[in-house]
Structures are given as C-alpha cells and as structure tokens.
Tab-separated table of C-alpha atoms in Angstrom:
chain	number	residue	atom	x	y	z
W	26	MET	CA	0.069	-0.278	-0.167
W	27	PRO	CA	1.612	3.713	-1.014
W	28	GLU	CA	2.481	5.260	2.194
W	29	ASN	CA	-0.431	8.763	1.259
W	30	ASN	CA	-2.596	5.799	1.164
W	31	ARG	CA	-1.429	4.068	3.945
W	32	THR	CA	-1.893	7.521	6.250
W	33	PHE	CA	-5.193	7.866	4.905
W	34	PHE	CA	-6.384	4.090	6.293
W	35	ILE	CA	-5.137	4.673	9.270
W	36	CYS	CA	-6.700	8.844	9.745
W	37	THR	CA	-9.974	6.819	8.543
W	38	LEU	CA	-9.839	4.656	10.635
W	39	LEU	CA	-8.710	6.292	14.370
W	40	CYS	CA	-11.981	8.711	12.947
W	41	CYS	CA	-14.570	6.140	13.086
W	42	LEU	CA	-13.361	4.285	16.615
W	43	MET	CA	-13.619	7.270	17.859
W	44	ALA	CA	-17.144	8.231	16.439
W	45	LEU	CA	-17.859	4.762	17.969
W	46	THR	CA	-16.516	5.383	21.137
W	47	GLY	CA	-18.635	8.655	21.244
W	48	CYS	CA	-22.051	6.815	19.941
W	49	ALA	CA	-21.668	3.838	23.285
W	50	ALA	CA	-20.682	7.012	25.745
W	51	SER	CA	-24.321	8.955	24.536
W	52	GLN	CA	-26.149	5.790	24.728
W	53	GLN	CA	-24.452	4.996	28.237
W	54	ALA	CA	-25.201	8.232	29.460
W	55	MET	CA	-29.063	8.143	27.816
W	56	ALA	CA	-29.900	4.790	30.063
W	57	GLY	CA	-28.448	6.588	33.035
W	58	ALA	CA	-30.799	9.470	32.025
W	59	ALA	CA	-33.450	7.108	31.424
W	60	GLY	CA	-35.171	7.202	35.424
W	61	GLU	CA	-35.085	6.276	38.771
W	62	ALA	CA	-34.182	2.388	39.047
W	63	PRO	CA	-37.347	0.289	39.230
W	64	THR	CA	-37.442	-1.878	42.539
W	65	TRP	CA	-39.525	-4.925	44.193
W	66	PRO	CA	-41.455	-5.320	45.229
W	67	SER	CA	-44.000	-1.717	44.031
W	68	ASP	CA	-46.458	-1.359	46.203
W	69	GLY	CA	-45.121	0.592	49.377
W	70	GLU	CA	-43.700	-2.022	51.304
W	71	THR	CA	-40.457	-2.553	51.964
W	72	VAL	CA	-37.928	-2.628	49.210
W	73	ARG	CA	-36.598	-6.290	48.885
W	74	ILE	CA	-34.423	-6.038	45.435
W	75	ARG	CA	-33.721	-3.547	43.273
W	76	TYR	CA	-32.563	-2.704	39.569
W	77	VAL	CA	-28.370	-1.571	39.472
W	78	SER	CA	-27.551	-2.137	35.964
W	79	SER	CA	-26.482	-4.128	33.022
W	80	PHE	CA	-24.463	-4.552	30.645
W	81	SER	CA	-23.629	-6.072	27.051
W	82	LEU	CA	-20.142	-4.865	26.389
W	83	PRO	CA	-16.823	-4.354	27.836
W	84	GLU	CA	-17.114	-0.902	28.057
W	85	ASP	CA	-20.446	-0.854	29.549
W	86	LEU	CA	-18.138	-1.845	33.079
W	87	GLN	CA	-15.258	1.185	31.930
W	88	ILE	CA	-12.418	-1.742	30.570
W	89	ARG	CA	-10.983	0.493	28.236
W	90	GLN	CA	-9.340	-0.829	25.190
W	91	GLY	CA	-6.518	0.956	23.466
W	92	MET	CA	-6.726	2.545	20.990
W	93	LEU	CA	-3.591	0.529	19.400
W	94	SER	CA	-5.373	-2.502	19.694
W	95	ARG	CA	-8.574	-0.967	18.779
W	96	ILE	CA	-6.605	-0.640	15.602
W	97	TRP	CA	-4.718	-3.989	15.677
W	98	ASP	CA	-8.429	-5.725	16.077
W	99	TYR	CA	-10.123	-4.171	13.065
W	100	VAL	CA	-7.269	-5.044	11.038
W	101	VAL	CA	-6.925	-8.949	11.843
W	102	GLY	CA	-10.437	-9.006	12.647
W	103	ALA	CA	-10.227	-10.016	16.318
W	104	PRO	CA	-13.302	-12.291	17.697
W	105	PHE	CA	-16.793	-9.538	18.552
W	106	ARG	CA	-15.949	-8.323	21.635
W	107	GLY	CA	-19.575	-8.591	23.343
W	108	LEU	CA	-23.036	-9.971	24.351
W	109	ALA	CA	-25.157	-12.426	21.581
W	110	ALA	CA	-27.203	-14.568	23.682
W	111	PRO	CA	-25.581	-15.287	26.925
W	112	HIS	CA	-27.043	-18.281	29.295
W	113	GLY	CA	-24.650	-19.340	32.024
W	114	ILE	CA	-23.210	-17.067	34.494
W	115	ALA	CA	-20.565	-17.487	37.262
W	116	VAL	CA	-19.174	-14.762	39.652
W	117	ASP	CA	-16.443	-15.602	41.940
W	118	ALA	CA	-15.195	-13.725	44.980
W	119	ASP	CA	-12.668	-11.267	43.088
W	120	GLY	CA	-15.971	-9.407	41.424
W	121	THR	CA	-14.228	-11.744	37.834
W	122	ILE	CA	-17.721	-11.894	35.817
W	123	TYR	CA	-17.585	-15.605	33.754
W	124	VAL	CA	-20.849	-15.865	30.598
W	125	VAL	CA	-20.855	-18.492	28.691
W	126	ASP	CA	-21.928	-17.171	25.480
W	127	ALA	CA	-24.326	-19.946	23.401
W	128	ALA	CA	-24.234	-18.540	20.217
W	129	LEU	CA	-20.847	-16.987	20.073
W	130	LYS	CA	-19.728	-20.507	21.469
W	131	THR	CA	-16.928	-18.656	23.681
W	132	VAL	CA	-16.694	-17.618	27.589
W	133	GLN	CA	-16.488	-13.826	28.465
W	134	ILE	CA	-14.667	-12.463	31.471
W	135	TYR	CA	-14.889	-9.413	33.025
W	136	ASN	CA	-13.403	-7.355	35.602
W	137	GLY	CA	-14.590	-3.646	35.535
W	138	SER	CA	-12.283	-3.254	38.861
W	139	LYS	CA	-8.705	-4.340	36.739
W	140	ASN	CA	-10.079	-2.804	33.389
W	141	LYS	CA	-9.326	-6.353	32.254
W	142	PHE	CA	-11.725	-8.382	29.710
W	143	SER	CA	-10.716	-11.888	27.802
W	144	MET	CA	-12.330	-15.021	25.972
W	145	VAL	CA	-11.388	-18.481	26.037
W	146	PRO	CA	-11.271	-21.052	24.550
W	147	ASP	CA	-8.521	-21.024	22.278
W	148	ASP	CA	-8.467	-22.694	19.475
W	149	ASP	CA	-7.546	-25.906	20.259
W	150	HIS	CA	-10.073	-26.302	22.865
W	151	LEU	CA	-13.432	-25.178	20.742
W	152	PHE	CA	-16.559	-25.949	22.395
W	153	LYS	CA	-19.537	-27.657	20.552
W	154	ALA	CA	-22.479	-25.965	23.040
W	155	PRO	CA	-21.103	-24.717	25.649
W	156	ILE	CA	-24.129	-23.894	28.651
W	157	ASN	CA	-22.758	-22.879	32.286
W	158	PRO	CA	-19.426	-22.154	34.057
W	159	ALA	CA	-17.833	-23.039	37.168
W	160	VAL	CA	-15.274	-21.288	39.137
W	161	ASP	CA	-13.314	-23.259	41.403
W	162	ILE	CA	-10.258	-20.692	43.163
W	163	ASP	CA	-8.743	-22.929	45.155
W	164	ALA	CA	-8.136	-25.199	42.024
W	165	ALA	CA	-7.463	-21.933	39.499
W	166	ARG	CA	-10.178	-23.517	36.564
W	167	LEU	CA	-12.578	-22.502	35.291
W	168	TYR	CA	-15.422	-25.580	34.385
W	169	VAL	CA	-17.284	-25.149	31.471
W	170	THR	CA	-20.120	-27.793	30.296
W	171	ASP	CA	-20.176	-28.301	26.571
W	172	SER	CA	-23.487	-30.418	26.189
W	173	ALA	CA	-22.984	-30.781	22.370
W	174	ASP	CA	-19.160	-33.313	23.558
W	175	GLY	CA	-21.192	-34.715	26.415
W	176	LEU	CA	-18.169	-33.302	28.227
W	177	VAL	CA	-16.848	-30.666	30.521
W	178	ARG	CA	-14.082	-28.677	29.574
W	179	PHE	CA	-11.671	-26.747	32.328
W	180	PHE	CA	-9.111	-24.004	31.829
W	181	PRO	CA	-6.499	-22.755	33.735
W	182	LEU	CA	-7.164	-19.756	35.951
W	183	ALA	CA	-3.685	-18.981	36.512
W	184	SER	CA	-0.639	-18.962	33.776
W	185	GLY	CA	1.212	-22.419	34.120
W	186	GLY	CA	-2.465	-24.564	33.965
W	187	ALA	CA	-2.765	-26.365	30.684
W	188	PRO	CA	-6.586	-26.890	29.512
W	189	GLY	CA	-7.771	-30.389	30.135
W	190	GLU	CA	-11.508	-32.101	29.904
W	191	PHE	CA	-13.569	-34.897	31.814
W	192	GLY	CA	-16.295	-36.664	31.605
W	193	LYS	CA	-15.846	-38.404	28.111
W	194	GLY	CA	-17.717	-41.394	28.467
W	195	GLN	CA	-19.837	-40.946	31.238
W	196	LEU	CA	-21.918	-37.994	30.995
W	197	GLU	CA	-24.524	-37.259	27.979
W	198	ARG	CA	-25.469	-34.211	27.679
W	199	PRO	CA	-23.965	-31.651	30.477
W	200	THR	CA	-25.752	-29.020	31.036
W	201	GLY	CA	-25.572	-27.233	35.163
W	202	ILE	CA	-22.687	-27.206	36.982
W	203	ALA	CA	-21.955	-26.137	40.887
W	204	LEU	CA	-19.107	-27.125	43.560
W	205	ASN	CA	-20.255	-28.351	46.886
W	206	ASN	CA	-18.034	-26.595	49.428
W	207	GLN	CA	-19.918	-29.261	51.933
W	208	THR	CA	-18.336	-32.918	50.357
W	209	ASN	CA	-15.580	-31.294	48.344
W	210	GLU	CA	-17.290	-32.122	45.356
W	211	LEU	CA	-17.985	-30.737	41.889
W	212	LEU	CA	-22.077	-31.079	40.770
W	213	VAL	CA	-23.047	-31.752	37.094
W	214	LEU	CA	-26.289	-32.216	36.446
W	215	ASP	CA	-27.289	-33.935	32.775
W	216	THR	CA	-30.379	-32.942	31.337
W	217	ARG	CA	-30.183	-36.253	28.883
W	218	GLN	CA	-29.755	-38.892	31.710
W	219	GLU	CA	-31.952	-37.230	34.503
W	220	ALA	CA	-29.219	-37.209	36.964
W	221	VAL	CA	-26.907	-35.156	38.937
W	222	PHE	CA	-23.339	-36.513	38.630
W	223	ARG	CA	-20.907	-36.319	42.158
W	224	TYR	CA	-17.013	-36.084	41.250
W	225	ASN	CA	-14.150	-35.128	43.811
W	226	ARG	CA	-12.420	-31.919	42.964
W	227	GLN	CA	-9.325	-32.785	43.432
W	228	ASP	CA	-8.537	-35.698	40.606
W	229	LEU	CA	-12.644	-35.624	38.791
W	230	THR	CA	-12.937	-38.550	40.099
W	231	LEU	CA	-16.807	-40.401	40.241
W	232	MET	CA	-17.895	-40.078	43.368
W	233	GLY	CA	-21.042	-41.238	42.689
W	234	ARG	CA	-24.895	-39.955	41.052
W	235	PHE	CA	-27.851	-40.162	42.092
W	236	GLY	CA	-31.623	-39.719	39.514
W	237	SER	CA	-33.673	-40.770	37.141
W	238	ARG	CA	-36.467	-40.174	34.891
W	239	GLY	CA	-39.570	-40.143	36.142
W	240	THR	CA	-42.463	-37.663	37.687
W	241	GLY	CA	-41.673	-39.275	41.446
W	242	ASP	CA	-39.285	-37.733	44.213
W	243	GLY	CA	-35.940	-37.548	43.500
W	244	GLN	CA	-37.122	-38.258	39.801
W	245	LEU	CA	-36.785	-35.690	37.117
W	246	ASN	CA	-37.624	-33.958	33.599
W	247	ARG	CA	-35.287	-32.604	31.611
W	248	PRO	CA	-33.664	-30.949	34.378
W	249	THR	CA	-31.450	-27.684	33.461
W	250	ASP	CA	-29.728	-26.293	36.318
W	251	LEU	CA	-28.497	-26.520	39.953
W	252	THR	CA	-26.973	-24.864	42.765
W	253	VAL	CA	-25.535	-25.437	46.045
W	254	ASN	CA	-27.043	-23.675	49.256
W	255	SER	CA	-24.888	-22.982	52.373
W	256	SER	CA	-25.649	-26.442	53.998
W	257	GLY	CA	-24.298	-27.932	51.028
W	258	GLU	CA	-27.851	-29.486	49.997
W	259	ILE	CA	-28.409	-28.857	46.035
W	260	LEU	CA	-31.499	-28.083	44.548
W	261	VAL	CA	-32.272	-28.965	41.137
W	262	SER	CA	-34.615	-27.157	38.640
W	263	ASP	CA	-36.479	-30.043	37.442
W	264	SER	CA	-38.026	-28.239	34.069
W	265	LEU	CA	-41.035	-30.142	32.805
W	266	ASN	CA	-41.722	-31.511	35.575
W	267	PHE	CA	-42.303	-27.459	36.251
W	268	ARG	CA	-40.804	-28.112	39.596
W	269	VAL	CA	-37.490	-27.147	42.135
W	270	GLN	CA	-36.401	-30.551	44.209
W	271	VAL	CA	-33.623	-30.555	46.812
W	272	PHE	CA	-31.844	-33.360	47.697
W	273	SER	CA	-29.162	-33.958	50.229
W	274	PRO	CA	-25.221	-33.553	50.229
W	275	THR	CA	-24.982	-37.148	48.886
W	276	GLY	CA	-28.181	-36.777	46.976
W	277	GLU	CA	-31.163	-38.179	48.836
W	278	PHE	CA	-34.463	-36.471	48.119
W	279	ARG	CA	-36.016	-34.093	50.805
W	280	ARG	CA	-38.501	-31.784	49.683
W	281	VAL	CA	-40.164	-30.390	46.550
W	282	PHE	CA	-41.845	-27.326	45.653
W	283	GLY	CA	-43.849	-25.427	42.650
W	284	ALA	CA	-46.094	-26.857	39.695
W	285	ALA	CA	-47.043	-25.971	36.209
W	286	GLY	CA	-49.547	-23.067	36.003
W	287	ASP	CA	-49.362	-19.261	35.224
W	288	THR	CA	-49.263	-17.391	38.378
W	289	PRO	CA	-46.921	-16.276	40.963
W	290	GLY	CA	-45.971	-19.573	43.224
W	291	TYR	CA	-45.820	-21.564	39.758
W	292	PHE	CA	-43.527	-22.570	37.067
W	293	SER	CA	-43.534	-22.742	32.276
W	294	ARG	CA	-39.978	-23.540	32.049
W	295	PRO	CA	-37.992	-22.780	35.300
W	296	LYS	CA	-33.852	-22.348	34.037
W	297	GLY	CA	-31.551	-21.116	36.007
W	298	ILE	CA	-31.411	-21.386	40.342
W	299	ALA	CA	-29.093	-19.882	42.419
W	300	VAL	CA	-29.175	-18.937	46.161
W	301	ASP	CA	-28.637	-15.720	48.599
W	302	SER	CA	-26.725	-15.135	51.939
W	303	ASP	CA	-29.955	-15.871	53.297
W	304	SER	CA	-30.524	-18.959	51.500
W	305	ASN	CA	-33.583	-18.129	50.019
W	306	ILE	CA	-33.867	-19.263	46.566
W	307	TYR	CA	-33.694	-17.573	43.668
W	308	VAL	CA	-35.681	-19.244	40.213
W	309	VAL	CA	-35.692	-17.616	36.811
W	310	ASP	CA	-38.970	-19.170	34.144
W	311	THR	CA	-37.440	-18.544	31.067
W	312	LEU	CA	-41.365	-18.766	29.723
W	313	PHE	CA	-42.192	-16.185	32.430
W	314	ASP	CA	-39.638	-13.862	31.847
W	315	ASN	CA	-38.922	-13.310	35.484
W	316	VAL	CA	-37.590	-14.425	38.754
W	317	GLN	CA	-39.434	-15.510	41.762
W	318	ILE	CA	-37.964	-16.149	44.831
W	319	PHE	CA	-38.924	-18.281	47.574
W	320	ASP	CA	-38.458	-19.262	51.190
W	321	THR	CA	-36.038	-22.322	51.990
W	322	GLU	CA	-38.985	-24.627	52.734
W	323	GLY	CA	-40.702	-23.167	48.701
W	324	LYS	CA	-42.890	-20.577	50.079
W	325	LEU	CA	-43.327	-17.377	47.337
W	326	LEU	CA	-42.085	-14.780	48.441
W	327	LEU	CA	-41.674	-11.954	45.205
W	328	SER	CA	-41.726	-12.113	41.769
W	329	PHE	CA	-39.631	-9.465	39.781
W	330	GLY	CA	-39.362	-8.694	36.327
W	331	ARG	CA	-41.313	-8.827	33.551
W	332	ALA	CA	-41.322	-9.239	29.230
W	333	GLY	CA	-39.851	-6.604	27.888
W	334	GLN	CA	-36.391	-4.772	26.735
W	335	GLY	CA	-36.103	-2.106	29.863
W	336	PRO	CA	-34.840	-2.111	33.268
W	337	GLY	CA	-35.672	-5.070	34.966
W	338	GLU	CA	-37.590	-6.652	32.101
W	339	PHE	CA	-36.325	-9.396	30.556
W	340	TRP	CA	-36.553	-11.787	26.957
W	341	MET	CA	-36.297	-15.247	27.408
W	342	PRO	CA	-33.643	-15.346	30.591
W	343	ALA	CA	-31.633	-17.739	31.000
W	344	GLY	CA	-28.708	-18.090	34.073
W	345	ILE	CA	-28.421	-16.576	37.270
W	346	CYS	CA	-25.617	-16.130	40.127
W	347	ILE	CA	-25.465	-14.061	42.718
W	348	ASP	CA	-22.071	-13.511	44.422
W	349	ARG	CA	-21.019	-12.076	47.801
W	350	ASN	CA	-22.763	-9.669	48.688
W	351	ASP	CA	-25.539	-10.790	47.321
W	352	ARG	CA	-25.552	-8.891	43.809
W	353	ILE	CA	-27.889	-10.684	41.676
W	354	TYR	CA	-26.868	-11.105	38.229
W	355	VAL	CA	-28.932	-12.551	35.418
W	356	ALA	CA	-28.239	-13.766	31.525
W	357	ASP	CA	-31.169	-12.079	29.378
W	358	THR	CA	-30.825	-13.715	26.304
W	359	TYR	CA	-32.438	-12.603	23.670
W	360	ASN	CA	-31.590	-9.323	24.733
W	361	LYS	CA	-28.501	-9.351	24.504
W	362	ARG	CA	-27.386	-8.596	28.251
W	363	ILE	CA	-26.371	-9.437	31.447
W	364	GLN	CA	-29.016	-7.728	34.081
W	365	THR	CA	-27.699	-6.846	37.514
W	366	PHE	CA	-29.684	-6.283	40.746
W	367	GLN	CA	-29.174	-6.153	44.227
W	368	TYR	CA	-31.037	-7.871	47.199
W	369	LEU	CA	-31.453	-5.728	49.888
W	370	LYS	CA	-31.819	-8.124	53.331
W	371	GLN	CA	-33.321	-7.316	55.788
W	372	ALA	CA	-31.845	-5.503	59.364
W	373	GLY	CA	-31.107	-8.384	62.047
W	374	HIS	CA	-29.827	-11.229	59.595
W	375	LYS	CA	-26.524	-11.570	59.404
C-alpha cells in the first residue's frame, strides 16, 4: 500500500473508532438518565430487590481497550467483544464475571476493577455447545459444560496451568454445574440422563450419581440447572416437571416445591437457580420472563421482572448467579445482556 493511502486509511480508522466510542458513551448516558431504578415490591412495601445496571460490552463496565489494540483488532478481524446470546453465568470472590455465550461459543470474562476482558477457549479447545460455567478458585480452574460434546472442559485461571476435559463416556448432555464446598465435590447435571454426577474436586474422579427419569420424588424430567445452598443441599431445576427439588449433599431426596401454572408461585419453564446469603431460592422462568424468589421451604416471597427490553425486563432469560455481596446477575439471553440487581437484606439478618 502506498504511503499516502496507508496514512489516509489509519486516519480514517481512528476517526471511526473515536466516533463509535462517543456513540457508546452517549448511549450509556442516555440509559443512565432514563429514570429512577426499578425496585420490588413496587406496592409501597419494604424494598427487597433493586435494579442496578446491565452490560453487553466490556465498555459498559468501564473496561476500556487501548486505541492501538482496537486498531489491531480491526485489522486482523478479532472476535466480537460483546454478548450475542448469554446463557450461563458465574462470579468469583474477586468480582470477576464469567459469561457463557451460547451463540458465540465462548466464555467472556469481565473484571471491571482491573480493567480486564478476555475470552476462552483458544483454537485447540473449541466448544460445540457450551452451557454453564463454574469457578473453582482453590484449583484455579474455570469449568464449562459442553452439552453437545458430552463432557466438561476446564481452563486454568493462572499461568502455568493447562486446559483439559473430563466426563467423556459418562456424561451425555451436561448442562448445570456447581461446586459443593461441604462435600468438596463438583456437581454436573446431565439433562439427557436426568441425573446429577458427583466428582471429586481434586482429581475429578466420579464419586457417585443420583436421579432417574420420572415424576416421583427424587425423579427428574429434563432438568436444566442446579445450585448448592450454605448447608450443602443440592437444588435442581426440574424443568419439565415444573418444580424445584432439594436433595441432601449426597443426593437423598428431601423436599420439592412448585407445579405447572401461570400465576406466581407456579412454573412454566424453570431454568437458572441460585441462592442468596439468607438461603432464599431464586428461580428464573424463561417463559414467564421473570425471577421468582422462595424461602427455604418453597414458599413464594416475591417475583421480579416481566417481558420487555427496559431495565428489569427480560426476553427469554436463562442463567442466574448471586455473589458473596448478594449482587444478582441474570443472563437476559434474547436482549443480549446481563442484568444486575441487589438483594437488600432485612435488618438483623447476617
């Protein structure tokens, strides 16, 4: 390329990038000025849930890419830095957010306090259909279920580690995944086998499994997600049985709540599930476009969200997680964003 043409190309590219940055900042400013943040309940009772923000791009979390880095990405055709169809989500103790994007087949990693954004995997460890992540800080690993490949992939969180995989030949369609600190196990939910597999966190050997197809206590019908409460109990979104089942840390059935219906307290398509510091249970209902909150025995406490594209509105939400500070993260899949909310503890609760 002649020198004059090269100079013109670089100048034009710089102008376009600055214009795009200005547009993004303007859009964020407009979003911030849209009005008072939604809260729930909205009928004058004590507020328990408050909308905080949403993000679709690293810049939404003030993670800025240097100008030269942006130019280089443009020239080499780097992957899109943003969300297309977020599904599973996890947050570690450091506040780093891990989002599985089902459409882009990547895990996007955001750390706003350190101004860091990255993506996995590399070209040697590609996903076929990633679903959910789990982060084990002690083992310095990020785990991701790959439902189409019938295994779980893992990636090092620190230098010196190596990627790997496990579950081949045991798992058929792994979807949900969670750590159980009480038993020192990694739990993997297999939707096709309607079972939960229990793996040792250190060497990833299979410790056991529980669950079978059916509608009775302890039986499952196309379960999608699971989580663990502070007592080590395992909570499973039993999606096509329209309920949540609670098991002991080793898999014995304990209790169940929920049924098919179209009013609060019932389910249409329960998916993501999480618990807060008070052991309240949060269940994302994909078809209701909301999140329902239950106490430990399954009594409905509150629901928030509705169909739409504004703050606190959802379009086919999927995953959910809650961090150590009771910040709630919901994967708002078709709106291509993660929405964050805050659980406001009652006075006297620890």
